């Protein structure tokens, strides 16, 4: 047994947007070119008529899985507390959405649902009996800037306007699993937690749109020299009012990953599946046909996962397209090629 | 996201009702990687040839229904805007737009999120006004298009 490869159809969002690939075309690519069998979806991207399922879609879905011998690994589910607009959902309402998503995942044959960092732990606990009943595991995503370990040094601006980060999130999930004895709650690490520098496609996008490009260079040049909060304060002082929001700033200012690969060891028993996040696969200098994402460390986390005996799925999650959609069609990135390169890398790192 | 593709480039046309031209419309997609519950769609910052058209002059047609104001859209809590579906943005303007090319500057507001965020209680009372970046979903810039008005049949 070894680490298994899969693809989140999120990776082909641009192809879907332009109507060039349907989910069935993506299935074929996964099987016939990438030679793997794991499928992950975004519920609100793939399921027509969400949050309701049609009998025809369910039959069609299972038929296509059978056609290509694929496995429905993880369905990514969301929480929009503003849905009702006249109030912010309470936690019971949030749990109702999650329960409905679990039932949908079960009917489509998924083993897991991925829920987001900002979903409160008690919402997950409220939905846990449903997860048990339908035999679907809830995996809480560990997404940048959330750390694995609460003691990890701060790596991004965390003042007003930033995402409220619960640094104890992973511990709380592991405690919930241990306290309830449930195998139906765990974690979905996103490889973006091992990103230690801004991706070039991200930098280029902001350079094209900044009123004062010097302000972008200020962030890039000073990101390793200042604490993130100090950097944001100085940036604001110099360039307001034409400044980036804090979350966009964080995507440019990163200088250190929000987790160390070694920290994966303690969470491996709780991993439901993994997001293979990447932005830009380029050929490794001097190694024709071998690819890497220069912004994200894959090598050391893969070593740790192998040493710890992780045998679950890592599903490609390509995210670089969004930074290349502000110009003509000739600048759009080839998602299919990017995912193929990512699988070259994963296959090589998994090894024999 | 989809900065240059959110508006369908061959879709800008005048709207005529009962022989009178009352405005214009254009086809739009959600500038995200997922659809959204419809009430989360909070309108547009819209400027055409330097003229600003506030949300109160905008309507949105989706899911086979007649154009609705964004106040009405905010109450459609069990409808969903699917990722693949094109909606039609209607804008009131007596007499419509002149023939030829128009410069459209646009920002879409979608109040989708990844869970609880501090500003949400405030947004229930005072939804963000599109254009400032707050509530702009996945595209924080104002996107500019040069569109030819479709000729009337």
PDB file of N, CA, C and O in Angstrom, chain B residues 90-138:
ATOM      1  N   UNK B  90     -29.892  43.442 -15.728  1.00  0.00           N
ATOM      2  CA  UNK B  90     -30.710  44.482 -16.363  1.00  0.00           C
ATOM      3  C   UNK B  90     -30.438  45.818 -15.688  1.00  0.00           C
ATOM      4  O   UNK B  90     -30.383  45.883 -14.465  1.00  0.00           O
ATOM      5  N   UNK B  91     -30.309  46.869 -16.494  1.00  0.00           N
ATOM      6  CA  UNK B  91     -30.044  48.191 -15.938  1.00  0.00           C
ATOM      7  C   UNK B  91     -31.042  49.194 -16.524  1.00  0.00           C
ATOM      8  O   UNK B  91     -31.219  49.257 -17.743  1.00  0.00           O
ATOM      9  N   UNK B  92     -31.685  49.941 -15.641  1.00  0.00           N
ATOM     10  CA  UNK B  92     -32.644  50.956 -16.101  1.00  0.00           C
ATOM     11  C   UNK B  92     -31.897  52.159 -16.689  1.00  0.00           C
ATOM     12  O   UNK B  92     -31.007  52.712 -16.033  1.00  0.00           O
ATOM     13  N   UNK B  93     -32.269  52.530 -17.907  1.00  0.00           N
ATOM     14  CA  UNK B  93     -31.741  53.767 -18.494  1.00  0.00           C
ATOM     15  C   UNK B  93     -32.668  54.153 -19.637  1.00  0.00           C
ATOM     16  O   UNK B  93     -32.678  53.476 -20.678  1.00  0.00           O
ATOM     17  N   UNK B  94     -33.447  55.146 -19.394  1.00  0.00           N
ATOM     18  CA  UNK B  94     -34.423  55.581 -20.398  1.00  0.00           C
ATOM     19  C   UNK B  94     -33.711  55.840 -21.723  1.00  0.00           C
ATOM     20  O   UNK B  94     -32.710  56.549 -21.759  1.00  0.00           O
ATOM     21  N   UNK B  95     -34.185  55.187 -22.779  1.00  0.00           N
ATOM     22  CA  UNK B  95     -33.573  55.381 -24.099  1.00  0.00           C
ATOM     23  C   UNK B  95     -32.419  54.428 -24.387  1.00  0.00           C
ATOM     24  O   UNK B  95     -31.960  54.332 -25.521  1.00  0.00           O
ATOM     25  N   UNK B  96     -31.936  53.732 -23.356  1.00  0.00           N
ATOM     26  CA  UNK B  96     -30.870  52.750 -23.555  1.00  0.00           C
ATOM     27  C   UNK B  96     -29.531  53.371 -23.902  1.00  0.00           C
ATOM     28  O   UNK B  96     -29.321  54.579 -23.695  1.00  0.00           O
ATOM     29  N   UNK B  97     -28.646  52.560 -24.418  1.00  0.00           N
ATOM     30  CA  UNK B  97     -27.304  53.023 -24.785  1.00  0.00           C
ATOM     31  C   UNK B  97     -27.235  53.329 -26.277  1.00  0.00           C
ATOM     32  O   UNK B  97     -27.966  52.733 -27.078  1.00  0.00           O
ATOM     33  N   UNK B  98     -26.350  54.218 -26.630  1.00  0.00           N
ATOM     34  CA  UNK B  98     -26.164  54.561 -28.048  1.00  0.00           C
ATOM     35  C   UNK B  98     -25.454  53.406 -28.771  1.00  0.00           C
ATOM     36  O   UNK B  98     -24.743  52.628 -28.139  1.00  0.00           O
ATOM     37  N   UNK B  99     -25.637  53.304 -30.076  1.00  0.00           N
ATOM     38  CA  UNK B  99     -24.925  52.266 -30.819  1.00  0.00           C
ATOM     39  C   UNK B  99     -23.411  52.425 -30.669  1.00  0.00           C
ATOM     40  O   UNK B  99     -22.924  53.526 -30.397  1.00  0.00           O
ATOM     41  N   UNK B 100     -22.693  51.337 -30.855  1.00  0.00           N
ATOM     42  CA  UNK B 100     -21.230  51.404 -30.826  1.00  0.00           C
ATOM     43  C   UNK B 100     -20.616  50.790 -29.590  1.00  0.00           C
ATOM     44  O   UNK B 100     -21.255  50.016 -28.874  1.00  0.00           O
ATOM     45  N   UNK B 101     -19.343  51.171 -29.337  1.00  0.00           N
ATOM     46  CA  UNK B 101     -18.593  50.565 -28.234  1.00  0.00           C
ATOM     47  C   UNK B 101     -18.831  51.298 -26.917  1.00  0.00           C
ATOM     48  O   UNK B 101     -18.952  52.525 -26.898  1.00  0.00           O
ATOM     49  N   UNK B 102     -18.865  50.545 -25.826  1.00  0.00           N
ATOM     50  CA  UNK B 102     -19.055  51.135 -24.490  1.00  0.00           C
ATOM     51  C   UNK B 102     -18.015  50.585 -23.518  1.00  0.00           C
ATOM     52  O   UNK B 102     -17.638  49.417 -23.601  1.00  0.00           O
ATOM     53  N   UNK B 103     -17.593  51.462 -22.617  1.00  0.00           N
ATOM     54  CA  UNK B 103     -16.635  51.039 -21.597  1.00  0.00           C
ATOM     55  C   UNK B 103     -17.413  50.710 -20.321  1.00  0.00           C
ATOM     56  O   UNK B 103     -18.069  51.578 -19.736  1.00  0.00           O
ATOM     57  N   UNK B 104     -17.349  49.451 -19.943  1.00  0.00           N
ATOM     58  CA  UNK B 104     -18.076  48.972 -18.770  1.00  0.00           C
ATOM     59  C   UNK B 104     -17.071  48.679 -17.668  1.00  0.00           C
ATOM     60  O   UNK B 104     -16.139  47.898 -17.861  1.00  0.00           O
ATOM     61  N   UNK B 105     -17.259  49.318 -16.508  1.00  0.00           N
ATOM     62  CA  UNK B 105     -16.416  49.004 -15.347  1.00  0.00           C
ATOM     63  C   UNK B 105     -17.320  48.367 -14.300  1.00  0.00           C
ATOM     64  O   UNK B 105     -18.346  48.942 -13.931  1.00  0.00           O
ATOM     65  N   UNK B 106     -16.938  47.189 -13.845  1.00  0.00           N
ATOM     66  CA  UNK B 106     -17.886  46.390 -13.061  1.00  0.00           C
ATOM     67  C   UNK B 106     -17.187  45.607 -11.950  1.00  0.00           C
ATOM     68  O   UNK B 106     -16.040  45.146 -12.117  1.00  0.00           O
ATOM     69  N   UNK B 107     -17.860  45.530 -10.806  1.00  0.00           N
ATOM     70  CA  UNK B 107     -17.428  44.635  -9.728  1.00  0.00           C
ATOM     71  C   UNK B 107     -18.667  43.915  -9.221  1.00  0.00           C
ATOM     72  O   UNK B 107     -19.681  44.550  -8.937  1.00  0.00           O
ATOM     73  N   UNK B 108     -18.568  42.596  -9.121  1.00  0.00           N
ATOM     74  CA  UNK B 108     -19.696  41.781  -8.670  1.00  0.00           C
ATOM     75  C   UNK B 108     -19.621  41.615  -7.153  1.00  0.00           C
ATOM     76  O   UNK B 108     -18.537  41.409  -6.619  1.00  0.00           O
ATOM     77  N   UNK B 109     -20.759  41.707  -6.496  1.00  0.00           N
ATOM     78  CA  UNK B 109     -20.760  41.484  -5.047  1.00  0.00           C
ATOM     79  C   UNK B 109     -21.481  40.186  -4.727  1.00  0.00           C
ATOM     80  O   UNK B 109     -22.649  39.993  -5.077  1.00  0.00           O
ATOM     81  N   UNK B 110     -20.765  39.271  -4.102  1.00  0.00           N
ATOM     82  CA  UNK B 110     -21.317  37.991  -3.640  1.00  0.00           C
ATOM     83  C   UNK B 110     -20.866  37.816  -2.200  1.00  0.00           C
ATOM     84  O   UNK B 110     -19.666  37.864  -1.915  1.00  0.00           O
ATOM     85  N   UNK B 111     -21.820  37.647  -1.285  1.00  0.00           N
ATOM     86  CA  UNK B 111     -21.478  37.594   0.136  1.00  0.00           C
ATOM     87  C   UNK B 111     -21.189  36.169   0.607  1.00  0.00           C
ATOM     88  O   UNK B 111     -21.429  35.828   1.775  1.00  0.00           O
ATOM     89  N   UNK B 112     -20.692  35.348  -0.307  1.00  0.00           N
ATOM     90  CA  UNK B 112     -20.286  33.993   0.069  1.00  0.00           C
ATOM     91  C   UNK B 112     -19.080  34.089   0.998  1.00  0.00           C
ATOM     92  O   UNK B 112     -18.319  35.055   0.944  1.00  0.00           O
ATOM     93  N   UNK B 113     -18.936  33.097   1.867  1.00  0.00           N
ATOM     94  CA  UNK B 113     -17.775  33.115   2.762  1.00  0.00           C
ATOM     95  C   UNK B 113     -17.371  31.690   3.076  1.00  0.00           C
ATOM     96  O   UNK B 113     -17.966  30.750   2.565  1.00  0.00           O
ATOM     97  N   UNK B 114     -16.394  31.561   3.930  1.00  0.00           N
ATOM     98  CA  UNK B 114     -15.920  30.231   4.310  1.00  0.00           C
ATOM     99  C   UNK B 114     -16.323  29.906   5.747  1.00  0.00           C
ATOM    100  O   UNK B 114     -15.710  29.078   6.399  1.00  0.00           O
ATOM    101  N   UNK B 115     -17.347  30.589   6.248  1.00  0.00           N
ATOM    102  CA  UNK B 115     -17.767  30.369   7.626  1.00  0.00           C
ATOM    103  C   UNK B 115     -18.014  31.708   8.284  1.00  0.00           C
ATOM    104  O   UNK B 115     -18.285  32.712   7.605  1.00  0.00           O
ATOM    105  N   UNK B 116     -17.904  31.734   9.599  1.00  0.00           N
ATOM    106  CA  UNK B 116     -18.223  32.952  10.344  1.00  0.00           C
ATOM    107  C   UNK B 116     -17.098  33.972  10.254  1.00  0.00           C
ATOM    108  O   UNK B 116     -15.931  33.640  10.430  1.00  0.00           O
ATOM    109  N   UNK B 117     -17.466  35.211   9.964  1.00  0.00           N
ATOM    110  CA  UNK B 117     -16.518  36.319   9.907  1.00  0.00           C
ATOM    111  C   UNK B 117     -17.090  37.488  10.711  1.00  0.00           C
ATOM    112  O   UNK B 117     -18.318  37.649  10.793  1.00  0.00           O
ATOM    113  N   UNK B 118     -16.201  38.321  11.272  1.00  0.00           N
ATOM    114  CA  UNK B 118     -16.659  39.380  12.175  1.00  0.00           C
ATOM    115  C   UNK B 118     -17.659  40.373  11.572  1.00  0.00           C
ATOM    116  O   UNK B 118     -18.518  40.877  12.269  1.00  0.00           O
ATOM    117  N   UNK B 119     -17.569  40.642  10.263  1.00  0.00           N
ATOM    118  CA  UNK B 119     -18.416  41.713   9.716  1.00  0.00           C
ATOM    119  C   UNK B 119     -19.832  41.250   9.381  1.00  0.00           C
ATOM    120  O   UNK B 119     -20.665  42.069   8.958  1.00  0.00           O
ATOM    121  N   UNK B 120     -20.148  39.991   9.582  1.00  0.00           N
ATOM    122  CA  UNK B 120     -21.432  39.490   9.081  1.00  0.00           C
ATOM    123  C   UNK B 120     -22.656  40.088   9.780  1.00  0.00           C
ATOM    124  O   UNK B 120     -23.668  40.361   9.123  1.00  0.00           O
ATOM    125  N   UNK B 121     -22.580  40.305  11.094  1.00  0.00           N
ATOM    126  CA  UNK B 121     -23.719  40.923  11.797  1.00  0.00           C
ATOM    127  C   UNK B 121     -23.982  42.316  11.217  1.00  0.00           C
ATOM    128  O   UNK B 121     -25.137  42.697  11.004  1.00  0.00           O
ATOM    129  N   UNK B 122     -22.917  43.049  10.944  1.00  0.00           N
ATOM    130  CA  UNK B 122     -23.064  44.386  10.351  1.00  0.00           C
ATOM    131  C   UNK B 122     -23.674  44.280   8.948  1.00  0.00           C
ATOM    132  O   UNK B 122     -24.527  45.085   8.566  1.00  0.00           O
ATOM    133  N   UNK B 123     -23.240  43.282   8.184  1.00  0.00           N
ATOM    134  CA  UNK B 123     -23.750  43.117   6.813  1.00  0.00           C
ATOM    135  C   UNK B 123     -25.228  42.751   6.774  1.00  0.00           C
ATOM    136  O   UNK B 123     -25.907  42.999   5.780  1.00  0.00           O
ATOM    137  N   UNK B 124     -25.749  42.124   7.830  1.00  0.00           N
ATOM    138  CA  UNK B 124     -27.189  41.861   7.885  1.00  0.00           C
ATOM    139  C   UNK B 124     -27.933  43.190   7.921  1.00  0.00           C
ATOM    140  O   UNK B 124     -28.913  43.395   7.212  1.00  0.00           O
ATOM    141  N   UNK B 125     -27.431  44.105   8.744  1.00  0.00           N
ATOM    142  CA  UNK B 125     -28.091  45.414   8.884  1.00  0.00           C
ATOM    143  C   UNK B 125     -27.772  46.328   7.697  1.00  0.00           C
ATOM    144  O   UNK B 125     -28.645  46.975   7.149  1.00  0.00           O
ATOM    145  N   UNK B 126     -26.526  46.373   7.323  1.00  0.00           N
ATOM    146  CA  UNK B 126     -26.066  47.259   6.241  1.00  0.00           C
ATOM    147  C   UNK B 126     -25.200  46.479   5.264  1.00  0.00           C
ATOM    148  O   UNK B 126     -23.983  46.423   5.427  1.00  0.00           O
ATOM    149  N   UNK B 127     -25.826  45.891   4.257  1.00  0.00           N
ATOM    150  CA  UNK B 127     -25.016  45.123   3.292  1.00  0.00           C
ATOM    151  C   UNK B 127     -23.990  46.032   2.621  1.00  0.00           C
ATOM    152  O   UNK B 127     -24.274  47.221   2.416  1.00  0.00           O
ATOM    153  N   UNK B 128     -22.826  45.516   2.303  1.00  0.00           N
ATOM    154  CA  UNK B 128     -21.815  46.380   1.673  1.00  0.00           C
ATOM    155  C   UNK B 128     -22.304  46.923   0.337  1.00  0.00           C
ATOM    156  O   UNK B 128     -23.018  46.243  -0.391  1.00  0.00           O
ATOM    157  N   UNK B 129     -21.939  48.154   0.052  1.00  0.00           N
ATOM    158  CA  UNK B 129     -22.268  48.740  -1.252  1.00  0.00           C
ATOM    159  C   UNK B 129     -21.183  48.289  -2.230  1.00  0.00           C
ATOM    160  O   UNK B 129     -19.995  48.511  -1.982  1.00  0.00           O
ATOM    161  N   UNK B 130     -21.574  47.618  -3.325  1.00  0.00           N
ATOM    162  CA  UNK B 130     -20.556  47.089  -4.239  1.00  0.00           C
ATOM    163  C   UNK B 130     -19.637  48.187  -4.769  1.00  0.00           C
ATOM    164  O   UNK B 130     -20.082  49.306  -5.031  1.00  0.00           O
ATOM    165  N   UNK B 131     -18.370  47.840  -4.908  1.00  0.00           N
ATOM    166  CA  UNK B 131     -17.413  48.776  -5.494  1.00  0.00           C
ATOM    167  C   UNK B 131     -16.195  49.015  -4.630  1.00  0.00           C
ATOM    168  O   UNK B 131     -15.103  49.240  -5.117  1.00  0.00           O
ATOM    169  N   UNK B 132     -16.397  48.937  -3.329  1.00  0.00           N
ATOM    170  CA  UNK B 132     -15.281  49.222  -2.425  1.00  0.00           C
ATOM    171  C   UNK B 132     -14.396  48.019  -2.167  1.00  0.00           C
ATOM    172  O   UNK B 132     -13.392  48.133  -1.469  1.00  0.00           O
ATOM    173  N   UNK B 133     -14.787  46.873  -2.691  1.00  0.00           N
ATOM    174  CA  UNK B 133     -13.991  45.666  -2.454  1.00  0.00           C
ATOM    175  C   UNK B 133     -14.628  44.771  -1.404  1.00  0.00           C
ATOM    176  O   UNK B 133     -14.581  43.556  -1.533  1.00  0.00           O
ATOM    177  N   UNK B 134     -15.258  45.367  -0.369  1.00  0.00           N
ATOM    178  CA  UNK B 134     -15.904  44.545   0.659  1.00  0.00           C
ATOM    179  C   UNK B 134     -17.073  43.797   0.037  1.00  0.00           C
ATOM    180  O   UNK B 134     -17.880  44.382  -0.673  1.00  0.00           O
ATOM    181  N   UNK B 135     -17.135  42.490   0.270  1.00  0.00           N
ATOM    182  CA  UNK B 135     -18.214  41.681  -0.287  1.00  0.00           C
ATOM    183  C   UNK B 135     -18.067  41.422  -1.770  1.00  0.00           C
ATOM    184  O   UNK B 135     -19.008  41.048  -2.457  1.00  0.00           O
ATOM    185  N   UNK B 136     -16.846  41.605  -2.288  1.00  0.00           N
ATOM    186  CA  UNK B 136     -16.650  41.462  -3.738  1.00  0.00           C
ATOM    187  C   UNK B 136     -16.336  40.036  -4.142  1.00  0.00           C
ATOM    188  O   UNK B 136     -15.970  39.782  -5.275  1.00  0.00           O
ATOM    189  N   UNK B 137     -16.497  39.099  -3.235  1.00  0.00           N
ATOM    190  CA  UNK B 137     -16.247  37.713  -3.599  1.00  0.00           C
ATOM    191  C   UNK B 137     -14.783  37.488  -3.907  1.00  0.00           C
ATOM    192  O   UNK B 137     -13.907  37.985  -3.197  1.00  0.00           O
ATOM    193  N   UNK B 138     -14.510  36.820  -5.021  1.00  0.00           N
ATOM    194  CA  UNK B 138     -13.144  36.396  -5.302  1.00  0.00           C
ATOM    195  C   UNK B 138     -12.360  37.370  -6.181  1.00  0.00           C
ATOM    196  O   UNK B 138     -11.239  37.104  -6.569  1.00  0.00           O
TER     197      UNK B 138
END
